[in-house]
Amino acid sequence: MGAWGHGPFENDGAYDYLASLRDIGTAAAPDALRQTLTAFLAPSQMVSSKSADQAVAAAALIALRAGADASVSGTVEDFLDSHPFAWDEEMRTLAAKAFTHALEAENNEWLEVWEDQAHKVAAALEPFRQAVADPT
């Protein structure tokens, strides 16, 4: 049975992504996060569910490093404890843009999956979004 919830780490795609980051190690994590977010933000015809799961998880990891006031599972906390990667302004900006892109309704398979639950997803992402919001 798969994981399914409104939060950024409450789905199988996010857990698989977290496992892939664990496998590449701490030093490579920042570049992997950047690559995931950059690929997600590249122009395309449709926001796929898989790419959004991964990008939202990547953005949420950056947001947690930036001080997001959000509750996450022990698995995520263990990852953050064992992978003390640094984040920078570019990563913060990419994370903020990824949250916005994921929640845009047009051509978005990820939001279609949620149908009438999209408002709950947006609410679950809000503490993460606030942590990476443009400070200006």
Coordinates of N, CA, C and O in Angstrom, one line a residue:
M1 N 0.8 -1.2 0.0 CA 0.0 0.0 0.0 C 0.9 1.2 0.0 O 1.9 1.3 0.7
G2 N 0.6 2.2 -0.8 CA 1.4 3.4 -0.9 C 1.0 4.5 0.1 O 0.0 4.4 0.7
A3 N 2.0 5.4 0.2 CA 1.8 6.5 1.1 C 0.9 7.6 0.3 O 1.2 7.8 -0.8
W4 N 0.0 8.2 1.0 CA -0.9 9.1 0.4 C -1.4 10.2 1.4 O -2.1 9.8 2.3
G5 N -1.0 11.4 1.2 CA -1.4 12.4 2.1 C -1.2 13.8 1.4 O -0.7 13.9 0.4
H6 N -1.6 14.8 2.1 CA -1.6 16.2 1.5 C -0.2 16.9 1.6 O 0.1 17.8 0.8
G7 N 0.6 16.4 2.5 CA 1.9 17.1 2.7 C 2.9 16.7 1.7 O 2.8 15.8 0.9
P8 N 4.1 17.5 1.6 CA 5.1 17.3 0.6 C 5.8 15.9 0.6 O 6.4 15.5 -0.3
F9 N 5.7 15.2 1.8 CA 6.4 14.0 1.9 C 5.5 12.8 2.2 O 5.8 11.8 2.6
E10 N 4.2 13.0 1.9 CA 3.2 12.0 2.1 C 2.7 11.3 0.9 O 1.5 11.1 0.7
N11 N 3.7 10.9 0.1 CA 3.4 10.2 -1.2 C 4.6 9.3 -1.5 O 5.7 9.6 -1.1
D12 N 4.4 8.3 -2.3 CA 5.5 7.4 -2.7 C 6.5 8.1 -3.5 O 7.7 7.8 -3.4
G13 N 6.1 9.0 -4.4 CA 7.1 9.7 -5.2 C 8.1 10.5 -4.4 O 9.3 10.5 -4.7
A14 N 7.6 11.1 -3.3 CA 8.5 11.9 -2.5 C 9.4 11.0 -1.7 O 10.6 11.3 -1.5
Y15 N 8.9 9.8 -1.2 CA 9.8 8.9 -0.5 C 10.8 8.3 -1.4 O 12.0 8.1 -1.0
D16 N 10.5 8.0 -2.6 CA 11.4 7.5 -3.6 C 12.5 8.5 -3.9 O 13.7 8.2 -4.0
Y17 N 12.1 9.7 -4.0 CA 13.0 10.8 -4.3 C 14.0 11.0 -3.1 O 15.2 11.1 -3.2
L18 N 13.4 10.9 -1.9 CA 14.3 11.1 -0.7 C 15.3 9.9 -0.6 O 16.5 10.1 -0.3
A19 N 14.9 8.7 -1.0 CA 15.8 7.6 -1.0 C 16.9 7.8 -2.0 O 18.1 7.5 -1.8
S20 N 16.6 8.4 -3.2 CA 17.6 8.6 -4.2 C 18.6 9.7 -3.7 O 19.8 9.5 -3.9
L21 N 18.1 10.7 -3.0 CA 19.0 11.6 -2.4 C 19.9 11.0 -1.3 O 21.1 11.3 -1.2
R22 N 19.3 10.1 -0.5 CA 20.1 9.4 0.5 C 21.3 8.7 -0.1 O 22.4 8.7 0.3
D23 N 21.0 8.0 -1.3 CA 22.0 7.2 -2.0 C 23.1 8.0 -2.6 O 24.2 7.5 -2.6
I24 N 22.8 9.3 -3.0 CA 23.9 10.1 -3.6 C 24.8 10.8 -2.6 O 25.9 11.2 -2.9
G25 N 24.3 10.9 -1.4 CA 25.1 11.5 -0.3 C 25.0 13.0 -0.1 O 24.4 13.7 -1.0
T26 N 25.5 13.5 1.0 CA 25.4 14.9 1.4 C 26.0 15.8 0.4 O 25.4 16.9 0.0
A27 N 27.2 15.5 -0.1 CA 27.9 16.5 -1.0 C 27.2 16.7 -2.3 O 27.2 17.9 -2.8
A28 N 26.5 15.7 -2.8 CA 25.8 15.9 -4.1 C 24.4 16.4 -3.9 O 23.8 16.7 -4.9
A29 N 23.9 16.4 -2.7 CA 22.5 16.8 -2.5 C 22.1 18.2 -3.1 O 21.1 18.3 -3.8
P30 N 22.9 19.2 -2.8 CA 22.5 20.5 -3.3 C 22.3 20.6 -4.8 O 21.4 21.1 -5.4
D31 N 23.3 19.9 -5.6 CA 23.2 19.9 -7.0 C 22.0 19.1 -7.5 O 21.3 19.5 -8.4
A32 N 21.7 18.0 -6.8 CA 20.6 17.2 -7.2 C 19.3 18.0 -7.0 O 18.3 17.9 -7.8
L33 N 19.2 18.7 -5.9 CA 18.0 19.5 -5.6 C 17.8 20.6 -6.7 O 16.7 20.8 -7.2
R34 N 18.9 21.2 -7.0 CA 18.9 22.3 -8.0 C 18.4 21.7 -9.4 O 17.6 22.3 -10.1
Q35 N 19.0 20.5 -9.7 CA 18.6 19.9 -11.0 C 17.1 19.5 -11.0 O 16.5 19.7 -12.0
T36 N 16.6 19.0 -9.9 CA 15.2 18.6 -9.9 C 14.3 19.8 -10.1 O 13.4 19.7 -10.8
L37 N 14.6 20.9 -9.4 CA 13.8 22.1 -9.4 C 13.9 22.7 -10.8 O 12.9 23.2 -11.4
T38 N 15.1 22.8 -11.4 CA 15.3 23.4 -12.7 C 14.6 22.6 -13.7 O 13.9 23.2 -14.6
A39 N 14.7 21.3 -13.7 CA 13.9 20.5 -14.7 C 12.4 20.7 -14.5 O 11.7 20.8 -15.5
F40 N 11.9 20.8 -13.3 CA 10.5 20.9 -13.1 C 10.0 22.3 -13.6 O 8.9 22.4 -14.1
L41 N 10.9 23.3 -13.5 CA 10.5 24.7 -13.9 C 10.7 24.9 -15.4 O 10.2 25.9 -15.9
A42 N 11.3 24.0 -16.1 CA 11.5 24.2 -17.5 C 10.1 24.1 -18.2 O 9.2 23.4 -17.8
P43 N 9.9 24.9 -19.3 CA 8.7 24.9 -20.0 C 8.3 23.5 -20.5 O 9.1 22.8 -21.0
S44 N 7.0 23.2 -20.3 CA 6.5 21.9 -20.8 C 5.0 22.0 -21.0 O 4.4 23.0 -20.7
Q45 N 4.5 21.0 -21.6 CA 3.1 21.0 -21.9 C 2.2 20.6 -20.7 O 1.1 21.1 -20.6
M46 N 2.8 19.8 -19.8 CA 2.0 19.4 -18.7 C 2.9 19.2 -17.4 O 4.0 18.8 -17.6
V47 N 2.4 19.5 -16.3 CA 3.1 19.3 -15.0 C 2.7 17.8 -14.6 O 1.5 17.6 -14.3
S48 N 3.7 16.9 -14.7 CA 3.4 15.5 -14.4 C 3.3 15.3 -12.9 O 4.0 16.0 -12.1
S49 N 2.6 14.3 -12.5 CA 2.4 14.0 -11.1 C 3.8 13.6 -10.5 O 4.1 14.1 -9.4
K50 N 4.5 12.8 -11.2 CA 5.8 12.4 -10.7 C 6.8 13.5 -10.5 O 7.5 13.7 -9.5
S51 N 6.9 14.4 -11.5 CA 7.9 15.5 -11.4 C 7.4 16.5 -10.3 O 8.3 17.0 -9.6
A52 N 6.2 16.7 -10.2 CA 5.7 17.5 -9.1 C 6.0 16.9 -7.7 O 6.4 17.7 -6.8
D53 N 5.7 15.7 -7.6 CA 6.0 15.0 -6.3 C 7.5 15.2 -5.9 O 7.8 15.6 -4.8
Q54 N 8.4 15.0 -6.9 CA 9.8 15.2 -6.6 C 10.2 16.6 -6.4 O 10.9 16.9 -5.4
A55 N 9.7 17.5 -7.2 CA 10.0 19.0 -7.0 C 9.5 19.5 -5.7 O 10.2 20.3 -5.1
V56 N 8.3 19.2 -5.4 CA 7.7 19.6 -4.1 C 8.5 19.1 -2.9 O 8.8 19.8 -2.0
A57 N 8.9 17.9 -3.0 CA 9.8 17.3 -1.9 C 11.1 18.0 -1.9 O 11.6 18.4 -0.8
A58 N 11.7 18.3 -3.0 CA 13.0 19.0 -3.1 C 12.8 20.4 -2.5 O 13.6 20.9 -1.7
A59 N 11.8 21.1 -2.9 CA 11.5 22.5 -2.4 C 11.3 22.5 -0.9 O 11.7 23.3 -0.2
A60 N 10.6 21.4 -0.4 CA 10.3 21.4 1.0 C 11.5 21.1 1.8 O 11.7 21.6 2.9
L61 N 12.5 20.3 1.3 CA 13.7 20.1 2.0 C 14.5 21.4 2.1 O 15.0 21.7 3.2
I62 N 14.5 22.2 1.1 CA 15.2 23.5 1.1 C 14.5 24.4 2.1 O 15.1 25.1 3.0
A63 N 13.1 24.3 2.1 CA 12.3 25.2 3.1 C 12.6 24.7 4.5 O 12.7 25.6 5.4
L64 N 12.8 23.5 4.7 CA 13.1 23.0 6.1 C 14.4 23.5 6.5 O 14.6 23.9 7.7
R65 N 15.4 23.5 5.6 CA 16.7 24.0 5.9 C 16.6 25.5 6.2 O 17.4 26.1 7.0
A66 N 15.7 26.2 5.5 CA 15.5 27.6 5.7 C 14.7 28.0 6.9 O 14.4 29.2 7.1
G67 N 14.3 27.0 7.6 CA 13.6 27.3 8.9 C 12.1 27.1 8.8 O 11.4 27.7 9.7
A68 N 11.5 26.4 7.9 CA 10.1 26.1 7.8 C 9.6 25.6 9.1 O 10.1 24.7 9.7
D69 N 8.5 26.2 9.6 CA 7.8 25.8 10.8 C 6.8 24.7 10.5 O 5.6 25.0 10.4
A70 N 7.3 23.5 10.2 CA 6.4 22.4 9.7 C 6.8 21.1 10.4 O 7.9 20.8 10.6
S71 N 5.8 20.3 10.6 CA 6.0 19.0 11.1 C 6.2 18.0 10.0 O 5.5 18.0 9.0
V72 N 7.2 17.2 10.1 CA 7.5 16.1 9.1 C 7.8 14.8 9.8 O 8.0 14.8 11.0
S73 N 7.8 13.8 9.0 CA 7.9 12.4 9.5 C 9.4 12.2 10.0 O 10.3 13.0 9.7
G74 N 9.5 11.2 10.8 CA 10.9 10.8 11.3 C 11.8 10.5 10.2 O 13.0 10.7 10.3
T75 N 11.3 9.9 9.1 CA 12.1 9.6 8.0 C 12.8 10.9 7.4 O 14.0 10.9 7.1
V76 N 12.0 11.9 7.3 CA 12.5 13.2 6.7 C 13.5 13.8 7.7 O 14.5 14.3 7.4
E77 N 13.1 13.8 9.0 CA 14.0 14.3 10.0 C 15.3 13.6 10.0 O 16.4 14.2 10.1
D78 N 15.3 12.2 9.9 CA 16.5 11.4 9.9 C 17.4 11.8 8.7 O 18.6 11.9 8.8
F79 N 16.7 12.0 7.5 CA 17.4 12.4 6.3 C 18.2 13.8 6.6 O 19.3 13.9 6.3
L80 N 17.4 14.7 7.1 CA 18.0 16.0 7.3 C 19.2 16.0 8.3 O 20.2 16.7 8.2
D81 N 19.0 15.1 9.4 CA 20.1 15.0 10.3 C 21.3 14.3 9.7 O 22.5 14.7 10.1
S82 N 21.1 13.4 8.9 CA 22.3 12.6 8.3 C 22.8 13.3 7.1 O 23.9 12.9 6.6
H83 N 22.1 14.3 6.5 CA 22.6 14.9 5.3 C 22.5 16.5 5.5 O 21.6 17.1 5.0
P84 N 23.5 17.0 6.2 CA 23.5 18.4 6.5 C 23.9 19.3 5.4 O 24.9 20.1 5.5
F85 N 23.2 19.3 4.3 CA 23.5 20.1 3.1 C 23.2 21.5 3.3 O 22.3 21.9 4.1
A86 N 24.0 22.4 2.7 CA 23.8 23.8 2.8 C 22.9 24.3 1.6 O 22.8 23.6 0.6
W87 N 22.1 25.3 1.9 CA 21.3 25.9 0.8 C 21.7 27.3 0.6 O 22.4 27.9 1.4
D88 N 21.3 27.9 -0.5 CA 21.7 29.2 -0.9 C 20.5 30.0 -1.5 O 19.4 29.4 -1.6
E89 N 20.7 31.2 -1.8 CA 19.7 32.1 -2.3 C 19.1 31.5 -3.6 O 17.8 31.6 -3.9
E90 N 19.9 31.0 -4.5 CA 19.4 30.4 -5.8 C 18.5 29.2 -5.5 O 17.4 29.1 -6.1
M91 N 18.8 28.4 -4.5 CA 18.0 27.3 -4.2 C 16.7 27.8 -3.5 O 15.6 27.2 -3.8
R92 N 16.7 28.8 -2.7 CA 15.5 29.4 -2.1 C 14.6 29.9 -3.2 O 13.4 29.6 -3.2
T93 N 15.1 30.6 -4.2 CA 14.3 31.1 -5.3 C 13.7 30.0 -6.1 O 12.5 30.0 -6.5
L94 N 14.5 28.9 -6.4 CA 14.0 27.8 -7.2 C 12.9 27.1 -6.4 O 11.8 26.7 -7.0
A95 N 13.0 26.9 -5.1 CA 12.0 26.3 -4.3 C 10.7 27.1 -4.3 O 9.6 26.5 -4.5
A96 N 10.8 28.4 -4.1 CA 9.6 29.3 -4.1 C 8.9 29.2 -5.5 O 7.7 29.0 -5.5
K97 N 9.6 29.2 -6.6 CA 9.0 29.1 -7.9 C 8.4 27.7 -8.1 O 7.3 27.6 -8.7
A98 N 9.0 26.7 -7.6 CA 8.5 25.3 -7.7 C 7.2 25.2 -7.0 O 6.2 24.5 -7.5
F99 N 7.0 25.7 -5.8 CA 5.8 25.7 -5.1 C 4.7 26.4 -5.9 O 3.6 25.8 -6.1
T100 N 5.0 27.5 -6.4 CA 4.0 28.3 -7.2 C 3.6 27.5 -8.5 O 2.4 27.3 -8.8
H101 N 4.6 26.9 -9.2 CA 4.3 26.2 -10.4 C 3.5 24.9 -10.1 O 2.6 24.6 -10.8
A102 N 3.8 24.2 -9.0 CA 3.1 23.0 -8.7 C 1.6 23.3 -8.4 O 0.7 22.5 -8.6
L103 N 1.3 24.5 -7.9 CA -0.1 24.9 -7.5 C -0.8 25.6 -8.6 O -2.0 26.0 -8.4
E104 N -0.2 25.8 -9.8 CA -0.9 26.4 -10.9 C -1.8 25.4 -11.5 O -1.4 24.3 -11.8
A105 N -3.0 25.8 -11.8 CA -4.1 24.8 -12.2 C -4.0 24.4 -13.7 O -4.4 23.3 -14.0
E106 N -3.5 25.2 -14.6 CA -3.5 24.9 -16.0 C -2.5 23.8 -16.4 O -1.3 23.9 -16.0
N107 N -2.9 22.8 -17.1 CA -2.1 21.7 -17.6 C -1.3 21.0 -16.5 O -0.1 20.9 -16.5
N108 N -2.0 20.7 -15.4 CA -1.3 20.2 -14.2 C -1.9 18.9 -13.8 O -2.9 18.8 -13.1
E109 N -1.3 17.8 -14.2 CA -1.7 16.4 -13.8 C -1.7 16.2 -12.3 O -2.6 15.6 -11.8
W110 N -0.7 16.8 -11.7 CA -0.6 16.7 -10.2 C -1.8 17.2 -9.5 O -2.3 16.6 -8.6
L111 N -2.3 18.4 -9.9 CA -3.5 19.0 -9.2 C -4.7 18.2 -9.7 O -5.7 18.1 -8.9
E112 N -4.7 17.7 -10.9 CA -5.9 16.9 -11.3 C -6.0 15.6 -10.4 O -7.2 15.2 -10.1
V113 N -4.9 15.1 -10.0 CA -5.0 13.9 -9.1 C -5.7 14.3 -7.8 O -6.5 13.5 -7.2
W114 N -5.5 15.5 -7.3 CA -6.1 16.0 -6.1 C -7.5 16.4 -6.2 O -8.2 16.5 -5.2
E115 N -7.9 16.8 -7.4 CA -9.3 17.3 -7.7 C -9.8 18.2 -6.6 O -9.2 19.3 -6.5
D116 N -10.8 17.9 -5.8 CA -11.3 18.8 -4.9 C -10.5 18.9 -3.6 O -11.0 19.6 -2.6
Q117 N -9.4 18.2 -3.5 CA -8.5 18.3 -2.3 C -7.4 19.3 -2.5 O -6.5 19.4 -1.6
A118 N -7.3 20.0 -3.6 CA -6.2 20.9 -3.9 C -6.0 21.9 -2.8 O -4.9 22.3 -2.5
H119 N -7.1 22.4 -2.3 CA -7.0 23.4 -1.2 C -6.3 22.8 0.0 O -5.6 23.6 0.7
K120 N -6.5 21.5 0.3 CA -5.8 20.9 1.4 C -4.3 20.8 1.2 O -3.5 20.9 2.1
V121 N -3.9 20.5 -0.1 CA -2.5 20.4 -0.5 C -1.9 21.8 -0.3 O -0.8 21.9 0.3
A122 N -2.6 22.8 -0.8 CA -2.0 24.2 -0.7 C -1.8 24.6 0.7 O -0.8 25.2 1.1
A123 N -2.8 24.2 1.6 CA -2.7 24.5 3.0 C -1.5 23.8 3.7 O -0.7 24.3 4.5
A124 N -1.3 22.5 3.3 CA -0.2 21.7 3.8 C 1.2 22.3 3.4 O 2.2 22.2 4.1
L125 N 1.2 22.9 2.2 CA 2.5 23.5 1.7 C 2.8 24.9 2.2 O 3.9 25.3 2.1
E126 N 1.8 25.5 2.8 CA 1.9 26.9 3.1 C 3.1 27.2 4.1 O 3.9 28.1 3.8
P127 N 3.4 26.4 5.1 CA 4.5 26.7 6.0 C 5.9 26.6 5.2 O 6.8 27.3 5.5
F128 N 5.9 25.7 4.3 CA 7.1 25.5 3.5 C 7.3 26.7 2.5 O 8.4 27.2 2.3
R129 N 6.2 27.1 1.9 CA 6.2 28.2 1.0 C 6.6 29.5 1.7 O 7.4 30.3 1.2
Q130 N 6.1 29.7 2.9 CA 6.5 30.9 3.7 C 8.0 30.9 4.0 O 8.6 32.0 3.9
A131 N 8.6 29.8 4.2 CA 10.0 29.7 4.6 C 10.9 30.1 3.4 O 12.0 30.6 3.6
V132 N 10.4 30.0 2.2 CA 11.3 30.3 1.0 C 10.7 31.5 0.2 O 11.2 31.8 -0.9
A133 N 9.7 32.1 0.8 CA 9.1 33.3 0.1 C 10.2 34.4 -0.1 O 11.1 34.5 0.8
D134 N 10.1 35.1 -1.1 CA 11.0 36.2 -1.4 C 11.0 37.2 -0.2 O 9.9 37.8 0.1
P135 N 12.1 37.5 0.4 CA 12.2 38.3 1.6 C 12.0 39.8 1.3 O 11.9 40.6 2.2
T136 N 11.9 40.2 0.0 CA 11.8 41.6 -0.3 C 10.4 42.0 -0.4 O 9.5 41.3 -0.5

